[in-house]
mmCIF file of C-alpha atoms in Angstrom:
data_model
loop_
_atom_site.group_PDB
_atom_site.id
_atom_site.type_symbol
_atom_site.label_atom_id
_atom_site.label_comp_id
_atom_site.label_asym_id
_atom_site.label_seq_id
_atom_site.Cartn_x
_atom_site.Cartn_y
_atom_site.Cartn_z
ATOM 1 C CA ALA A 25 -0.042 0.045 -0.485
ATOM 2 C CA PHE A 26 1.045 3.623 -0.651
ATOM 3 C CA GLU A 27 -0.329 7.174 -0.591
ATOM 4 C CA ARG A 28 0.879 10.144 -3.241
ATOM 5 C CA SER A 29 -0.992 12.870 -5.112
ATOM 6 C CA VAL A 30 -0.282 13.904 -8.490
ATOM 7 C CA LEU A 31 -1.509 17.614 -9.001
ATOM 8 C CA HIS A 32 -2.235 18.740 -12.872
ATOM 9 C CA GLY A 33 -4.101 21.893 -12.552
ATOM 10 C CA ALA A 34 -7.659 22.520 -11.052
ATOM 11 C CA GLU A 35 -7.188 18.207 -10.268
ATOM 12 C CA ARG A 36 -5.599 16.759 -7.882
ATOM 13 C CA PHE A 37 -4.984 12.407 -8.167
ATOM 14 C CA VAL A 38 -4.614 10.905 -4.720
ATOM 15 C CA PHE A 39 -3.598 7.314 -4.486
ATOM 16 C CA GLU A 40 -4.179 6.280 -0.946
ATOM 17 C CA GLY A 41 -3.732 1.726 -1.230
ATOM 18 C CA ASP A 42 -6.160 -0.175 -3.355
ATOM 19 C CA ARG A 43 -8.253 3.577 -3.980
ATOM 20 C CA LEU A 44 -7.488 6.582 -6.529
ATOM 21 C CA ARG A 45 -9.771 9.406 -5.741
ATOM 22 C CA ARG A 46 -9.759 13.067 -7.856
ATOM 23 C CA CYS A 47 -10.567 15.796 -6.679
ATOM 24 C CA ALA A 48 -11.385 19.024 -8.688
ATOM 25 C CA ARG A 49 -13.716 21.908 -8.669
ATOM 26 C CA ASP A 50 -17.216 19.829 -9.337
ATOM 27 C CA GLY A 51 -16.399 17.127 -6.259
ATOM 28 C CA VAL A 52 -14.528 14.360 -5.432
ATOM 29 C CA ARG A 53 -14.839 11.240 -7.590
ATOM 30 C CA GLU A 54 -13.120 7.670 -5.778
ATOM 31 C CA LEU A 55 -12.293 4.811 -7.707
ATOM 32 C CA ARG A 56 -10.631 0.945 -6.559
ATOM 33 C CA LEU A 57 -8.417 0.570 -8.512
ATOM 34 C CA PRO A 58 -7.240 -3.619 -10.984
ATOM 35 C CA PRO A 59 -4.143 -4.595 -9.174
ATOM 36 C CA ASP A 60 -2.729 -5.025 -11.976
ATOM 37 C CA PHE A 61 -2.056 -1.583 -11.661
ATOM 38 C CA LEU A 62 -0.630 -2.023 -7.488
ATOM 39 C CA ARG A 63 1.816 -4.122 -8.651
ATOM 40 C CA CYS A 64 3.167 -1.926 -10.978
ATOM 41 C CA GLU A 65 6.111 0.124 -10.769
ATOM 42 C CA HIS A 66 5.631 3.774 -10.144
ATOM 43 C CA THR A 67 8.389 5.001 -11.703
ATOM 44 C CA ASP A 68 7.438 8.551 -11.372
ATOM 45 C CA LEU A 69 9.513 9.025 -8.530
ATOM 46 C CA ASP A 70 12.257 8.136 -9.751
ATOM 47 C CA ALA A 71 14.871 11.374 -10.236
ATOM 48 C CA ASN A 72 17.108 9.102 -13.020
ATOM 49 C CA ALA A 73 13.482 8.925 -15.304
ATOM 50 C CA SER A 74 13.348 10.107 -19.085
ATOM 51 C CA GLN A 75 11.218 13.040 -19.504
ATOM 52 C CA GLY A 76 8.871 13.018 -22.488
ATOM 53 C CA VAL A 77 7.251 16.785 -23.917
ATOM 54 C CA THR A 78 4.448 17.708 -25.398
ATOM 55 C CA VAL A 79 4.292 20.407 -27.870
ATOM 56 C CA ARG A 80 0.587 21.178 -29.065
ATOM 57 C CA GLY A 81 -2.474 23.155 -28.838
ATOM 58 C CA HIS A 82 -4.372 23.655 -25.622
ATOM 59 C CA ARG A 83 -7.973 22.633 -26.406
ATOM 60 C CA CYS A 84 -10.722 23.866 -24.153
ATOM 61 C CA ARG A 85 -12.847 20.534 -24.162
ATOM 62 C CA ASP A 86 -10.868 17.841 -22.140
ATOM 63 C CA PRO A 87 -10.059 15.053 -24.230
ATOM 64 C CA ILE A 88 -7.525 16.099 -25.885
ATOM 65 C CA GLY A 89 -6.323 19.262 -24.572
ATOM 66 C CA LEU A 90 -3.850 19.421 -21.617
ATOM 67 C CA PRO A 91 -4.157 16.823 -19.427
ATOM 68 C CA VAL A 92 -4.813 13.829 -21.016
ATOM 69 C CA PRO A 93 -1.552 12.882 -22.743
ATOM 70 C CA ASP A 94 -0.334 14.106 -19.310
ATOM 71 C CA ARG A 95 -2.733 11.589 -17.708
ATOM 72 C CA MET A 96 -0.895 9.041 -20.300
ATOM 73 C CA ALA A 97 2.507 10.100 -19.252
ATOM 74 C CA ARG A 98 1.975 9.463 -15.419
ATOM 75 C CA VAL A 99 0.774 6.520 -15.632
ATOM 76 C CA ARG A 100 0.751 3.184 -16.257
ATOM 77 C CA GLU A 101 -1.765 1.277 -17.689
ATOM 78 C CA SER A 102 -4.000 -0.722 -15.700
ATOM 79 C CA LEU A 103 -5.887 -2.765 -17.762
ATOM 80 C CA GLY A 104 -2.315 -5.195 -18.863
ATOM 81 C CA GLU A 105 1.021 -4.169 -19.777
ATOM 82 C CA THR A 106 1.224 -1.027 -21.565
ATOM 83 C CA ARG A 107 3.681 0.538 -20.057
ATOM 84 C CA ILE A 108 3.497 4.701 -20.267
ATOM 85 C CA LEU A 109 6.074 7.496 -19.432
ATOM 86 C CA PRO A 110 6.796 8.304 -15.911
ATOM 87 C CA PHE A 111 6.290 12.609 -16.145
ATOM 88 C CA ASP A 112 5.367 14.474 -19.083
ATOM 89 C CA ALA A 113 6.168 18.847 -20.052
ATOM 90 C CA SER A 114 3.721 20.250 -22.056
ATOM 91 C CA LEU A 115 4.373 23.647 -24.230
ATOM 92 C CA VAL A 116 0.745 25.184 -25.455
ATOM 93 C CA MET A 117 1.985 26.039 -29.130
ATOM 94 C CA GLY A 118 -1.902 27.682 -28.862
ATOM 95 C CA LEU A 119 -5.307 28.054 -27.463
ATOM 96 C CA ASP A 120 -8.880 26.611 -29.464
ATOM 97 C CA ALA A 121 -12.196 26.833 -29.139
ATOM 98 C CA GLN A 122 -14.144 23.901 -29.441
ATOM 99 C CA HIS A 123 -16.514 20.990 -28.339
ATOM 100 C CA THR A 124 -17.408 17.500 -29.751
ATOM 101 C CA ALA A 125 -18.791 18.445 -33.048
ATOM 102 C CA ALA A 126 -16.832 21.403 -34.296
ATOM 103 C CA VAL A 127 -13.954 23.234 -33.707
ATOM 104 C CA THR A 128 -15.234 26.826 -33.616
ATOM 105 C CA ALA A 129 -11.812 28.995 -32.706
ATOM 106 C CA VAL A 130 -8.221 29.071 -33.055
ATOM 107 C CA HIS A 131 -5.202 31.524 -30.651
ATOM 108 C CA PRO A 132 -1.798 30.843 -32.275
ATOM 109 C CA VAL A 133 1.079 31.591 -29.112
ATOM 110 C CA PRO A 134 3.574 33.740 -30.842
ATOM 111 C CA PRO A 135 6.972 31.929 -32.426
ATOM 112 C CA GLU A 136 8.663 34.092 -29.539
ATOM 113 C CA ILE A 137 7.044 32.342 -26.649
ATOM 114 C CA VAL A 138 6.953 28.610 -28.149
ATOM 115 C CA ASP A 139 10.691 28.787 -28.409
ATOM 116 C CA ALA A 140 10.960 30.365 -24.698
ATOM 117 C CA GLN A 141 8.614 27.435 -23.752
ATOM 118 C CA ILE A 142 11.233 24.443 -25.727
ATOM 119 C CA ALA A 143 14.028 25.775 -24.532
ATOM 120 C CA ALA A 144 13.093 26.391 -20.580
ATOM 121 C CA VAL A 145 12.485 22.765 -20.887
ATOM 122 C CA VAL A 146 14.906 21.410 -22.746
ATOM 123 C CA GLY A 147 18.024 23.118 -20.741
ATOM 124 C CA ASP A 148 16.159 21.945 -17.040
ATOM 125 C CA PHE A 149 15.322 17.952 -18.299
ATOM 126 C CA ALA A 150 17.267 14.770 -19.837
ATOM 127 C CA VAL A 151 14.245 14.988 -22.045
ATOM 128 C CA GLY A 152 13.417 11.341 -23.784
ATOM 129 C CA ALA A 153 10.761 11.822 -26.762
ATOM 130 C CA VAL A 154 8.729 15.003 -27.376
ATOM 131 C CA LYS A 155 5.532 14.248 -29.176
ATOM 132 C CA THR A 156 4.434 17.414 -31.175
ATOM 133 C CA GLY A 157 0.855 18.107 -31.694
ATOM 134 C CA MET A 158 -1.554 21.149 -33.517
ATOM 135 C CA LEU A 159 1.719 24.237 -33.823
ATOM 136 C CA ALA A 160 -1.393 26.157 -36.141
ATOM 137 C CA THR A 161 1.235 28.153 -38.282
ATOM 138 C CA ALA A 162 3.915 27.656 -41.048
ATOM 139 C CA ALA A 163 5.774 30.651 -38.432
ATOM 140 C CA THR A 164 5.500 27.452 -35.330
ATOM 141 C CA VAL A 165 6.613 24.861 -37.198
ATOM 142 C CA GLU A 166 9.427 26.763 -38.197
ATOM 143 C CA VAL A 167 10.691 26.984 -34.559
ATOM 144 C CA VAL A 168 9.936 23.760 -33.874
ATOM 145 C CA ALA A 169 11.748 22.176 -37.055
ATOM 146 C CA ALA A 170 14.856 24.683 -36.362
ATOM 147 C CA ARG A 171 14.864 23.117 -32.438
ATOM 148 C CA ALA A 172 14.428 19.767 -33.827
ATOM 149 C CA ALA A 173 17.887 19.871 -36.244
ATOM 150 C CA ALA A 174 19.247 22.138 -33.488
ATOM 151 C CA GLY A 175 18.977 17.725 -31.519
ATOM 152 C CA ASP A 176 17.205 19.570 -28.700
ATOM 153 C CA LEU A 177 13.905 17.027 -29.379
ATOM 154 C CA PRO A 178 15.124 13.701 -29.442
ATOM 155 C CA ARG A 179 12.878 10.792 -31.188
ATOM 156 C CA LEU A 180 10.417 13.233 -32.048
ATOM 157 C CA VAL A 181 6.713 12.021 -32.650
ATOM 158 C CA VAL A 182 5.344 14.227 -34.842
ATOM 159 C CA ASP A 183 1.523 14.054 -34.616
ATOM 160 C CA PRO A 184 0.258 15.778 -38.049
ATOM 161 C CA VAL A 185 -1.935 17.795 -37.029
ATOM 162 C CA LEU A 186 -3.417 19.668 -40.518
ATOM 163 C CA VAL A 187 -6.740 18.485 -40.914
ATOM 164 C CA ALA A 188 -9.644 17.064 -38.992
ATOM 165 C CA SER A 189 -12.232 14.604 -39.477
ATOM 166 C CA THR A 190 -14.529 16.914 -41.511
ATOM 167 C CA GLY A 191 -11.882 17.730 -43.669
ATOM 168 C CA ARG A 192 -11.735 21.283 -42.510
ATOM 169 C CA PRO A 193 -7.792 22.619 -41.949
ATOM 170 C CA LEU A 194 -6.851 23.119 -39.124
ATOM 171 C CA LEU A 195 -3.922 25.421 -39.863
ATOM 172 C CA GLU A 196 -2.531 28.177 -42.471
ATOM 173 C CA PRO A 197 -1.345 26.527 -45.547
ATOM 174 C CA ALA A 198 1.529 27.551 -45.797
ATOM 175 C CA ALA A 199 2.428 25.617 -42.627
ATOM 176 C CA VAL A 200 1.951 21.887 -45.084
ATOM 177 C CA ASP A 201 5.025 22.811 -46.789
ATOM 178 C CA ALA A 202 7.062 23.775 -44.222
ATOM 179 C CA TYR A 203 5.576 20.449 -42.497
ATOM 180 C CA ARG A 204 6.918 18.957 -45.879
ATOM 181 C CA ARG A 205 10.392 21.277 -45.910
ATOM 182 C CA LEU A 206 11.652 22.055 -43.071
ATOM 183 C CA LEU A 207 10.197 19.321 -39.834
ATOM 184 C CA LEU A 208 9.242 15.633 -40.903
ATOM 185 C CA PRO A 209 12.977 15.438 -42.252
ATOM 186 C CA HIS A 210 13.799 14.870 -38.470
ATOM 187 C CA ALA A 211 11.006 13.774 -37.231
ATOM 188 C CA LEU A 212 11.218 9.572 -36.099
ATOM 189 C CA VAL A 213 8.245 9.128 -36.282
ATOM 190 C CA VAL A 214 5.668 11.083 -37.628
ATOM 191 C CA THR A 215 1.709 9.459 -37.710
ATOM 192 C CA PRO A 216 -0.788 11.155 -39.588
ATOM 193 C CA ASN A 217 -4.423 10.082 -40.479
ATOM 194 C CA LEU A 218 -5.534 9.031 -43.873
ATOM 195 C CA HIS A 219 -6.582 13.120 -45.057
ATOM 196 C CA GLU A 220 -3.313 14.406 -43.007
ATOM 197 C CA ALA A 221 -1.490 11.086 -45.364
ATOM 198 C CA ASP A 222 -2.244 12.465 -48.522
ATOM 199 C CA ILE A 223 -2.054 15.894 -47.985
ATOM 200 C CA LEU A 224 1.758 15.062 -46.717
ATOM 201 C CA ALA A 225 2.198 13.727 -50.077
ATOM 202 C CA GLY A 226 0.766 15.940 -52.317
ATOM 203 C CA GLY A 227 -3.159 15.798 -52.632
ATOM 204 C CA ALA A 228 -5.248 18.335 -52.512
ATOM 205 C CA GLU A 229 -5.314 20.029 -48.772
ATOM 206 C CA GLY A 230 -9.172 20.150 -49.833
ATOM 207 C CA ASP A 231 -9.875 16.908 -50.379
ATOM 208 C CA VAL A 232 -11.269 14.370 -48.018
ATOM 209 C CA ALA A 233 -12.351 10.768 -49.689
ATOM 210 C CA GLY A 234 -8.567 9.985 -49.234
ATOM 211 C CA PRO A 235 -6.434 6.735 -49.864
ATOM 212 C CA ALA A 236 -9.835 3.907 -49.388
ATOM 213 C CA ASP A 237 -8.148 0.789 -48.483
ATOM 214 C CA VAL A 238 -4.538 -0.712 -47.152
ATOM 215 C CA GLU A 239 -3.024 -1.159 -49.751
ATOM 216 C CA ALA A 240 -2.759 3.148 -50.917
ATOM 217 C CA MET A 241 -2.224 3.978 -47.285
ATOM 218 C CA GLU A 242 1.179 2.288 -47.775
ATOM 219 C CA ALA A 243 1.710 3.723 -51.233
ATOM 220 C CA LEU A 244 1.181 7.398 -48.861
ATOM 221 C CA ALA A 245 3.137 6.027 -45.873
ATOM 222 C CA ARG A 246 6.106 5.452 -48.452
ATOM 223 C CA ARG A 247 5.774 9.067 -50.781
ATOM 224 C CA ILE A 248 5.727 10.425 -46.521
ATOM 225 C CA ARG A 249 9.055 8.620 -46.357
ATOM 226 C CA GLU A 250 10.751 9.855 -49.301
ATOM 227 C CA LEU A 251 10.602 13.664 -47.556
ATOM 228 C CA GLY A 252 12.900 12.534 -44.137
ATOM 229 C CA PRO A 253 11.022 10.597 -41.525
ATOM 230 C CA THR A 254 11.911 7.270 -40.519
ATOM 231 C CA TRP A 255 9.237 5.794 -39.685
ATOM 232 C CA VAL A 256 5.865 6.440 -40.377
ATOM 233 C CA VAL A 257 2.350 5.143 -39.561
ATOM 234 C CA VAL A 258 -0.609 5.699 -41.726
ATOM 235 C CA LYS A 259 -3.654 4.893 -38.982
ATOM 236 C CA GLY A 260 -6.933 3.872 -41.045
ATOM 237 C CA GLY A 261 -9.674 5.405 -38.971
ATOM 238 C CA HIS A 262 -11.388 7.413 -41.626
ATOM 239 C CA LEU A 263 -11.392 4.403 -43.566
ATOM 240 C CA PRO A 264 -14.894 3.869 -46.006
ATOM 241 C CA GLY A 265 -17.359 2.694 -43.128
ATOM 242 C CA VAL A 266 -15.256 2.900 -39.926
ATOM 243 C CA HIS A 267 -16.857 5.604 -38.549
ATOM 244 C CA ASP A 268 -20.255 4.537 -39.742
ATOM 245 C CA ARG A 269 -22.355 3.117 -36.245
ATOM 246 C CA GLY A 270 -24.064 -0.204 -37.203
ATOM 247 C CA ALA A 271 -23.728 0.084 -40.648
ATOM 248 C CA ARG A 272 -23.393 -3.297 -42.662
ATOM 249 C CA ARG A 273 -20.156 -2.002 -44.835
ATOM 250 C CA ALA A 274 -18.247 -1.664 -41.562
ATOM 251 C CA PRO A 275 -15.186 -3.746 -41.123
ATOM 252 C CA ASP A 276 -14.911 -6.000 -38.661
ATOM 253 C CA ARG A 277 -11.169 -4.911 -37.803
ATOM 254 C CA VAL A 278 -9.263 -1.084 -38.606
ATOM 255 C CA ALA A 279 -5.801 -1.363 -40.153
ATOM 256 C CA ASP A 280 -2.966 1.141 -39.638
ATOM 257 C CA VAL A 281 -0.162 0.888 -41.644
ATOM 258 C CA LEU A 282 3.945 0.744 -39.832
ATOM 259 C CA CYS A 283 5.953 1.573 -42.890
ATOM 260 C CA GLY A 284 9.708 1.421 -41.562
ATOM 261 C CA PRO A 285 13.752 1.463 -43.453
ATOM 262 C CA ASP A 286 12.844 -2.579 -43.605
ATOM 263 C CA GLY A 287 9.387 -2.389 -45.166
ATOM 264 C CA ALA A 288 5.825 -1.703 -43.848
ATOM 265 C CA VAL A 289 3.603 -3.923 -42.131
ATOM 266 C CA VAL A 290 -0.096 -3.876 -41.400
ATOM 267 C CA LEU A 291 -1.330 -3.746 -37.504
ATOM 268 C CA GLU A 292 -4.936 -4.268 -37.123
ATOM 269 C CA ALA A 293 -7.190 -4.540 -34.403
ATOM 270 C CA GLU A 294 -10.502 -4.939 -33.489
ATOM 271 C CA ARG A 295 -12.909 -2.352 -34.523
ATOM 272 C CA VAL A 296 -14.898 -0.313 -31.529
ATOM 273 C CA ASP A 297 -18.913 0.764 -32.837
ATOM 274 C CA THR A 298 -18.589 3.590 -30.914
ATOM 275 C CA VAL A 299 -18.737 7.682 -31.427
ATOM 276 C CA ASN A 300 -16.592 8.885 -29.126
ATOM 277 C CA ASN A 301 -12.663 8.108 -30.431
ATOM 278 C CA HIS A 302 -11.704 11.879 -30.231
ATOM 279 C CA GLY A 303 -8.145 12.452 -29.753
ATOM 280 C CA THR A 304 -7.129 8.919 -30.943
ATOM 281 C CA GLY A 305 -4.200 10.139 -33.150
ATOM 282 C CA CYS A 306 -2.766 12.229 -29.943
ATOM 283 C CA SER A 307 -3.176 9.611 -27.631
ATOM 284 C CA LEU A 308 -1.854 7.295 -30.083
ATOM 285 C CA ALA A 309 1.350 9.846 -30.988
ATOM 286 C CA SER A 310 1.292 10.058 -27.196
ATOM 287 C CA ALA A 311 1.481 7.389 -26.047
ATOM 288 C CA THR A 312 4.307 6.661 -29.210
ATOM 289 C CA ALA A 313 6.747 8.906 -27.934
ATOM 290 C CA ALA A 314 6.306 7.857 -23.927
ATOM 291 C CA LEU A 315 7.425 4.067 -24.669
ATOM 292 C CA LEU A 316 10.070 5.296 -27.200
ATOM 293 C CA ALA A 317 11.259 7.806 -24.217
ATOM 294 C CA ARG A 318 11.355 4.338 -21.758
ATOM 295 C CA GLY A 319 13.608 2.559 -24.486
ATOM 296 C CA LEU A 320 11.552 0.640 -26.941
ATOM 297 C CA PRO A 321 11.920 0.523 -30.903
ATOM 298 C CA VAL A 322 9.569 2.144 -33.428
ATOM 299 C CA GLU A 323 8.074 -1.292 -33.495
ATOM 300 C CA GLU A 324 6.829 -2.180 -30.126
ATOM 301 C CA ALA A 325 6.279 1.375 -28.689
ATOM 302 C CA VAL A 326 2.786 1.908 -31.863
ATOM 303 C CA ALA A 327 2.474 -1.320 -31.563
ATOM 304 C CA GLU A 328 1.413 -0.820 -27.928
ATOM 305 C CA ALA A 329 0.821 2.195 -28.314
ATOM 306 C CA LYS A 330 -2.051 1.288 -30.408
ATOM 307 C CA THR A 331 -2.975 -1.529 -27.850
ATOM 308 C CA PHE A 332 -3.306 1.199 -25.303
ATOM 309 C CA VAL A 333 -5.865 3.812 -27.609
ATOM 310 C CA HIS A 334 -7.935 0.650 -28.393
ATOM 311 C CA ARG A 335 -8.752 -0.070 -24.563
ATOM 312 C CA ALA A 336 -9.669 3.430 -24.188
ATOM 313 C CA LEU A 337 -11.695 3.682 -27.089
ATOM 314 C CA VAL A 338 -13.423 0.081 -25.866
ATOM 315 C CA GLY A 339 -13.822 2.201 -22.536
ATOM 316 C CA ALA A 340 -15.129 4.524 -23.497
ATOM 317 C CA ALA A 341 -17.612 3.234 -25.764
ATOM 318 C CA GLY A 342 -20.425 2.851 -24.058
ATOM 319 C CA TRP A 343 -20.342 6.688 -22.946
ATOM 320 C CA HIS A 344 -22.671 9.567 -23.593
ATOM 321 C CA LEU A 345 -21.029 13.088 -23.808
ATOM 322 C CA GLY A 346 -21.919 15.705 -26.262
ATOM 323 C CA ALA A 347 -23.352 15.862 -29.630
ATOM 324 C CA GLY A 348 -20.434 14.834 -30.990
ATOM 325 C CA HIS A 349 -17.678 13.076 -30.648
ATOM 326 C CA GLY A 350 -16.817 11.865 -27.472
ATOM 327 C CA PRO A 351 -13.348 11.362 -25.368
ATOM 328 C CA LEU A 352 -12.300 8.123 -24.879
ATOM 329 C CA ASP A 353 -11.160 6.244 -21.967
ATOM 330 C CA PRO A 354 -7.313 6.721 -21.556
ATOM 331 C CA PHE A 355 -7.249 6.632 -17.027
ATOM 332 C CA GLY A 356 -9.963 2.510 -17.540
ATOM 333 C CA TRP A 357 -12.643 4.511 -15.408
ATOM 334 C CA THR A 358 -15.206 2.011 -17.117
ATOM 335 C CA ALA A 359 -12.893 -1.211 -16.777
ATOM 336 C CA ALA A 360 -12.484 -0.399 -12.880
ATOM 337 C CA GLY A 361 -16.214 0.378 -11.714
ATOM 338 C CA ALA A 362 -16.407 3.914 -12.221
#
């Protein structure tokens, strides 16, 4: 048994024996932790542990805002053997206004503040891996790329937040070119969805159709690798039928394509019939970076991250939050009986 508390902004998570209490402005919530959680090594108290850094926008809704990757980075996935990073530092590249159905406004952080945040973290911590999310502007991409070129962003995982699930662009057109020319050559892993992969590979930004099968995904991954990243994960969550709840044409399994120096492999998982899938890409990239920082090779890190996200999808499948795409369950609340 142990007692420890972790502070995340307005939330405090208190561990006492086999129970976890979430203390926030809206009250206190308590759940009993699964036995596997209690047997894990709580290495976030290790002063020599690797540090992970996430560089992304801050969304005002909880599912993919600041708290979620931080939670994933501090808590081992309690339903299996996936091990997540002990400590995560978050650098804010922009603020937005959004809910489960739409993004209504975006406010980028000035580039000089972006660079100052990076300098502050890499100058103080032993950074084990870095993950980028929404960068919003070409100027921000250029700042991050310059830091990567200088060797300040090890094991860089780039989640190129270019396009919303609806196909709506989430950054200025000049930033796409900056991704291609400046940032991707320094990425260890890049994790585009189908729309983003099509754009990075040279497709039209207004085209929301994208590739329709695994063979097309592999072709896109190979073309993106020519831009410089060592590994490319083209995510198949937007393949035809995947998001159609209850549809007869929906596939039984969903494939992602991982393409690296030795070729491409297909990573499959059972499809989860749910609208609560907002933040899957952010969660996959964050978990991948966390596991890379712990020393896992890329193939294992991506595979374990995919397992982590699949469990989070399963956990949130029955939730009813908002009018659009709801959040995942990365903390395992449902399985723990919360």
